[in-house]
């Protein structure tokens, strides 16, 4: 079975802190994604990566950056956390062929106070 | 970009009842998935179904790609089926990027 693991299920950070959300997958998938989920707004794509050291902006990249130094690991970085970044963050991975099926991690509920 | 609409937004069922959830999309798709979000927030894969019909136990799904809709059937519902069901699609060269519908919130009562 594919396993996507996010480093924390719950996280509380202070405004202005630098925050790292980590995601690891064990199936040698090329593609990795970060989404955020907010009530009324649904799931929105922040960033994705299709290869090591490659990244592409999604629909809402402002205030975020990402890092992919190894194929299995994709990090989301909040350079200076703000209260409007309080949200549920979901990481996903998928293969890069004609099978596009994505698998998600358990999610991280981030609260910025 | 592609638009995804799910209906109904909310559904309340008595345990044992059957239900049909619908997903309409605005363009041709190469990727369509159904997910169940559990109470802890994780998205659980139900079906990868860009076309055709699949069944898994009490759940089945059908996608009619030419008419741009997909249906998720839940038979003999159980309280553990409660949660939010999402349809997500990918289209064109970026088919690995998913666009999500707003979800259907299902509540199954004993």
mmCIF file of C-alpha atoms in Angstrom:
data_model
loop_
_atom_site.group_PDB
_atom_site.id
_atom_site.type_symbol
_atom_site.label_atom_id
_atom_site.label_comp_id
_atom_site.label_asym_id
_atom_site.label_seq_id
_atom_site.Cartn_x
_atom_site.Cartn_y
_atom_site.Cartn_z
ATOM 1 C CA UNK A 1 0.000 0.000 0.000
ATOM 2 C CA UNK A 2 1.063 3.547 -0.704
ATOM 3 C CA UNK A 3 1.912 5.457 2.404
ATOM 4 C CA UNK A 4 2.128 9.231 2.638
ATOM 5 C CA UNK A 5 3.161 10.473 6.057
ATOM 6 C CA UNK A 6 2.969 14.028 7.346
ATOM 7 C CA UNK A 7 5.234 14.925 10.226
ATOM 8 C CA UNK A 8 2.581 16.349 12.542
ATOM 9 C CA UNK A 9 -1.156 15.935 12.936
ATOM 10 C CA UNK A 10 -1.597 19.092 15.010
ATOM 11 C CA UNK A 11 0.651 22.135 15.194
ATOM 12 C CA UNK A 12 0.361 25.460 17.008
ATOM 13 C CA UNK A 13 2.719 28.272 16.020
ATOM 14 C CA UNK A 14 3.048 31.961 16.778
ATOM 15 C CA UNK A 15 2.639 34.776 14.271
ATOM 16 C CA UNK A 16 5.921 35.514 12.553
ATOM 17 C CA UNK A 17 7.474 32.103 13.172
ATOM 18 C CA UNK A 18 9.029 30.107 10.352
ATOM 19 C CA UNK A 19 7.085 26.859 10.007
ATOM 20 C CA UNK A 20 8.067 23.648 8.251
ATOM 21 C CA UNK A 21 5.526 21.003 7.287
ATOM 22 C CA UNK A 22 7.114 17.762 6.181
ATOM 23 C CA UNK A 23 5.719 15.026 3.962
ATOM 24 C CA UNK A 24 7.277 11.688 3.069
ATOM 25 C CA UNK A 25 6.020 9.053 0.614
ATOM 26 C CA UNK A 26 7.311 5.510 0.261
ATOM 27 C CA UNK A 27 6.219 4.573 -3.276
ATOM 28 C CA UNK A 28 8.827 6.286 -5.443
ATOM 29 C CA UNK A 29 6.226 8.705 -6.814
ATOM 30 C CA UNK A 30 7.465 11.524 -9.018
ATOM 31 C CA UNK A 31 4.686 13.993 -8.216
ATOM 32 C CA UNK A 32 4.047 15.517 -4.806
ATOM 33 C CA UNK A 33 1.505 18.163 -3.818
ATOM 34 C CA UNK A 34 0.520 20.468 -0.988
ATOM 35 C CA UNK A 35 -3.133 21.496 -0.551
ATOM 36 C CA UNK A 36 -4.902 23.509 2.086
ATOM 37 C CA UNK A 37 -8.506 22.980 3.108
ATOM 38 C CA UNK A 38 -10.717 25.702 4.532
ATOM 39 C CA UNK A 39 -14.440 25.714 5.338
ATOM 40 C CA UNK A 40 -16.422 27.109 2.443
ATOM 41 C CA UNK A 41 -13.384 27.231 0.158
ATOM 42 C CA UNK A 42 -12.677 23.523 -0.211
ATOM 43 C CA UNK A 43 -9.276 22.102 -1.111
ATOM 44 C CA UNK A 44 -6.896 24.370 -2.992
ATOM 45 C CA UNK A 45 -3.491 23.556 -4.460
ATOM 46 C CA UNK A 46 -0.587 25.527 -2.985
ATOM 47 C CA UNK A 47 2.449 24.033 -4.732
ATOM 48 C CA UNK A 48 3.434 20.846 -6.488
ATOM 49 C CA UNK A 49 6.638 19.168 -7.584
ATOM 50 C CA UNK A 50 7.112 16.771 -10.492
ATOM 51 C CA UNK A 51 10.751 15.894 -9.770
ATOM 52 C CA UNK A 52 13.565 16.480 -7.313
ATOM 53 C CA UNK A 53 14.378 20.200 -7.027
ATOM 54 C CA UNK A 54 11.482 21.048 -9.377
ATOM 55 C CA UNK A 55 8.453 23.006 -8.204
ATOM 56 C CA UNK A 56 5.446 24.715 -9.679
ATOM 57 C CA UNK A 57 3.027 27.185 -8.150
ATOM 58 C CA UNK A 58 -0.532 26.112 -7.652
ATOM 59 C CA UNK A 59 -3.573 28.290 -7.162
ATOM 60 C CA UNK A 60 -2.578 29.966 -3.865
ATOM 61 C CA UNK A 61 1.230 30.053 -3.485
ATOM 62 C CA UNK A 62 1.471 33.457 -1.791
ATOM 63 C CA UNK A 63 3.086 33.249 1.628
ATOM 64 C CA UNK A 64 4.470 29.748 1.041
ATOM 65 C CA UNK A 65 7.561 28.137 -0.383
ATOM 66 C CA UNK A 66 8.525 24.496 -0.872
ATOM 67 C CA UNK A 67 11.591 22.316 -0.958
ATOM 68 C CA UNK A 68 12.209 18.949 -2.572
ATOM 69 C CA UNK A 69 15.775 17.803 -2.096
ATOM 70 C CA UNK A 70 14.961 14.072 -2.162
ATOM 71 C CA UNK A 71 12.366 12.241 -4.203
ATOM 72 C CA UNK A 72 10.474 10.927 -1.198
ATOM 73 C CA UNK A 73 10.277 14.179 0.772
ATOM 74 C CA UNK A 74 8.372 17.402 0.056
ATOM 75 C CA UNK A 75 8.408 20.261 2.535
ATOM 76 C CA UNK A 76 6.042 23.210 2.798
ATOM 77 C CA UNK A 77 7.534 26.331 4.375
ATOM 78 C CA UNK A 78 5.705 29.263 5.857
ATOM 79 C CA UNK A 79 8.397 31.927 5.961
ATOM 80 C CA UNK A 80 6.548 34.129 8.465
ATOM 81 C CA UNK A 81 3.356 32.516 9.696
ATOM 82 C CA UNK A 82 0.220 34.618 9.830
ATOM 83 C CA UNK A 83 -3.185 33.952 11.356
ATOM 84 C CA UNK A 84 -4.777 33.638 7.898
ATOM 85 C CA UNK A 85 -2.598 30.564 7.344
ATOM 86 C CA UNK A 86 -4.474 28.706 10.057
ATOM 87 C CA UNK A 87 -5.818 25.761 8.105
ATOM 88 C CA UNK A 88 -5.744 22.048 7.392
ATOM 89 C CA UNK A 89 -2.769 21.140 5.190
ATOM 90 C CA UNK A 90 -2.812 17.973 3.097
ATOM 91 C CA UNK A 91 0.094 16.415 1.251
ATOM 92 C CA UNK A 92 -0.354 14.017 -1.680
ATOM 93 C CA UNK A 93 1.750 12.031 -4.114
ATOM 94 C CA UNK A 94 1.167 10.339 -7.461
ATOM 95 C CA UNK A 95 3.008 8.597 -10.259
ATOM 96 C CA UNK A 96 3.964 10.490 -13.375
ATOM 97 C CA UNK A 97 2.551 8.244 -16.042
ATOM 98 C CA UNK A 98 -0.925 7.614 -17.439
ATOM 99 C CA UNK A 99 -2.105 6.517 -14.008
ATOM 100 C CA UNK A 100 -2.766 9.746 -12.174
ATOM 101 C CA UNK A 101 -4.172 8.350 -8.944
ATOM 102 C CA UNK A 102 -3.159 10.507 -5.968
ATOM 103 C CA UNK A 103 -2.743 9.351 -2.373
ATOM 104 C CA UNK A 104 -3.008 11.659 0.608
ATOM 105 C CA UNK A 105 -1.378 11.906 3.996
ATOM 106 C CA UNK A 106 -3.321 12.190 7.238
ATOM 107 C CA UNK A 107 -3.286 15.993 7.226
ATOM 108 C CA UNK A 108 -1.809 18.634 9.544
ATOM 109 C CA UNK A 109 -4.088 21.028 11.391
ATOM 110 C CA UNK A 110 -2.037 24.196 11.786
ATOM 111 C CA UNK A 111 -3.135 26.956 14.135
ATOM 112 C CA UNK A 112 -1.276 30.275 14.058
ATOM 113 C CA UNK A 113 -1.854 32.408 17.158
ATOM 114 C CA UNK B 1 -9.940 26.109 -15.286
ATOM 115 C CA UNK B 2 -12.185 23.109 -14.989
ATOM 116 C CA UNK B 3 -15.237 23.422 -12.760
ATOM 117 C CA UNK B 4 -16.466 20.614 -10.501
ATOM 118 C CA UNK B 5 -19.913 20.584 -8.936
ATOM 119 C CA UNK B 6 -21.113 18.010 -6.448
ATOM 120 C CA UNK B 7 -24.662 17.352 -5.381
ATOM 121 C CA UNK B 8 -26.329 17.238 -3.014
ATOM 122 C CA UNK B 9 -24.243 19.333 -0.618
ATOM 123 C CA UNK B 10 -25.792 17.602 2.386
ATOM 124 C CA UNK B 11 -27.490 14.238 2.766
ATOM 125 C CA UNK B 12 -29.040 12.589 5.805
ATOM 126 C CA UNK B 13 -29.842 8.886 5.615
ATOM 127 C CA UNK B 14 -31.285 6.249 7.838
ATOM 128 C CA UNK B 15 -28.937 3.322 8.357
ATOM 129 C CA UNK B 16 -29.566 0.704 5.683
ATOM 130 C CA UNK B 17 -30.692 3.163 3.016
ATOM 131 C CA UNK B 18 -29.076 3.598 -0.383
ATOM 132 C CA UNK B 19 -27.763 6.845 -1.837
ATOM 133 C CA UNK B 20 -26.351 8.357 -5.012
ATOM 134 C CA UNK B 21 -23.859 11.210 -5.029
ATOM 135 C CA UNK B 22 -23.243 13.137 -8.228
ATOM 136 C CA UNK B 23 -20.222 14.949 -9.652
ATOM 137 C CA UNK B 24 -20.498 17.160 -12.752
ATOM 138 C CA UNK B 25 -17.435 18.572 -14.455
ATOM 139 C CA UNK B 26 -17.058 21.198 -17.140
ATOM 140 C CA UNK B 27 -14.410 19.696 -19.421
ATOM 141 C CA UNK B 28 -13.048 16.359 -20.537
ATOM 142 C CA UNK B 29 -10.969 14.621 -17.869
ATOM 143 C CA UNK B 30 -8.130 12.114 -17.762
ATOM 144 C CA UNK B 31 -8.253 11.776 -14.007
ATOM 145 C CA UNK B 32 -11.228 11.394 -11.692
ATOM 146 C CA UNK B 33 -11.128 10.224 -8.116
ATOM 147 C CA UNK B 34 -13.645 9.804 -5.325
ATOM 148 C CA UNK B 35 -12.483 10.287 -1.740
ATOM 149 C CA UNK B 36 -14.018 9.913 1.686
ATOM 150 C CA UNK B 37 -12.720 12.327 4.309
ATOM 151 C CA UNK B 38 -12.725 10.660 7.711
ATOM 152 C CA UNK B 39 -13.451 12.526 10.972
ATOM 153 C CA UNK B 40 -9.711 13.088 11.500
ATOM 154 C CA UNK B 41 -9.381 14.826 8.146
ATOM 155 C CA UNK B 42 -7.598 12.207 6.071
ATOM 156 C CA UNK B 43 -8.733 11.667 2.499
ATOM 157 C CA UNK B 44 -9.302 7.990 1.863
ATOM 158 C CA UNK B 45 -9.202 6.783 -1.742
ATOM 159 C CA UNK B 46 -12.460 5.181 -2.839
ATOM 160 C CA UNK B 47 -12.172 5.002 -6.620
ATOM 161 C CA UNK B 48 -9.885 6.070 -9.417
ATOM 162 C CA UNK B 49 -12.405 6.173 -12.254
ATOM 163 C CA UNK B 50 -11.841 8.494 -15.244
ATOM 164 C CA UNK B 51 -14.309 6.341 -17.173
ATOM 165 C CA UNK B 52 -16.388 3.203 -16.768
ATOM 166 C CA UNK B 53 -17.783 1.439 -13.729
ATOM 167 C CA UNK B 54 -16.137 -0.024 -10.649
ATOM 168 C CA UNK B 55 -17.408 -1.729 -7.539
ATOM 169 C CA UNK B 56 -15.881 -2.243 -4.121
ATOM 170 C CA UNK B 57 -18.160 -3.923 -1.624
ATOM 171 C CA UNK B 58 -21.159 -1.715 -0.883
ATOM 172 C CA UNK B 59 -19.725 1.131 -2.945
ATOM 173 C CA UNK B 60 -19.713 1.506 -6.684
ATOM 174 C CA UNK B 61 -18.965 4.322 -9.090
ATOM 175 C CA UNK B 62 -19.721 5.144 -12.685
ATOM 176 C CA UNK B 63 -18.168 7.843 -14.827
ATOM 177 C CA UNK B 64 -19.757 8.829 -18.144
ATOM 178 C CA UNK B 65 -16.924 10.883 -19.556
ATOM 179 C CA UNK B 66 -18.761 11.905 -22.741
ATOM 180 C CA UNK B 67 -21.544 13.457 -20.651
ATOM 181 C CA UNK B 68 -19.154 14.864 -18.026
ATOM 182 C CA UNK B 69 -20.494 13.334 -14.856
ATOM 183 C CA UNK B 70 -19.696 10.668 -12.313
ATOM 184 C CA UNK B 71 -21.908 8.935 -9.764
ATOM 185 C CA UNK B 72 -20.990 7.309 -6.469
ATOM 186 C CA UNK B 73 -23.460 4.750 -5.135
ATOM 187 C CA UNK B 74 -23.568 3.729 -1.501
ATOM 188 C CA UNK B 75 -25.795 0.773 -0.696
ATOM 189 C CA UNK B 76 -26.984 -0.419 2.727
ATOM 190 C CA UNK B 77 -25.405 2.607 4.380
ATOM 191 C CA UNK B 78 -23.768 2.307 7.796
ATOM 192 C CA UNK B 79 -22.975 4.943 10.397
ATOM 193 C CA UNK B 80 -19.296 4.550 9.537
ATOM 194 C CA UNK B 81 -20.086 5.863 6.032
ATOM 195 C CA UNK B 82 -20.699 9.308 7.536
ATOM 196 C CA UNK B 83 -18.319 12.047 6.485
ATOM 197 C CA UNK B 84 -17.601 14.186 3.477
ATOM 198 C CA UNK B 85 -17.269 12.682 0.008
ATOM 199 C CA UNK B 86 -15.172 14.522 -2.527
ATOM 200 C CA UNK B 87 -14.917 14.209 -6.264
ATOM 201 C CA UNK B 88 -11.653 15.471 -7.787
ATOM 202 C CA UNK B 89 -10.697 15.712 -11.445
ATOM 203 C CA UNK B 90 -7.654 16.368 -13.609
ATOM 204 C CA UNK B 91 -7.750 17.538 -17.193
ATOM 205 C CA UNK B 92 -5.405 17.958 -20.135
ATOM 206 C CA UNK B 93 -1.634 18.171 -19.768
ATOM 207 C CA UNK B 94 -1.951 18.793 -16.046
ATOM 208 C CA UNK B 95 -4.149 15.803 -15.302
ATOM 209 C CA UNK B 96 -2.097 14.926 -12.221
ATOM 210 C CA UNK B 97 -3.245 18.222 -10.646
ATOM 211 C CA UNK B 98 -6.593 17.674 -8.987
ATOM 212 C CA UNK B 99 -9.442 20.158 -8.865
ATOM 213 C CA UNK B 100 -11.855 19.316 -6.077
ATOM 214 C CA UNK B 101 -15.570 19.742 -5.772
ATOM 215 C CA UNK B 102 -16.980 21.229 -2.571
ATOM 216 C CA UNK B 103 -18.034 17.805 -1.332
ATOM 217 C CA UNK B 104 -21.190 16.055 -0.144
ATOM 218 C CA UNK B 105 -21.597 15.801 3.621
ATOM 219 C CA UNK B 106 -23.263 12.486 4.426
ATOM 220 C CA UNK B 107 -24.781 11.754 7.811
ATOM 221 C CA UNK B 108 -26.036 8.233 8.456
ATOM 222 C CA UNK B 109 -28.239 7.955 11.513
ATOM 223 C CA UNK B 110 -29.054 4.714 13.362
#
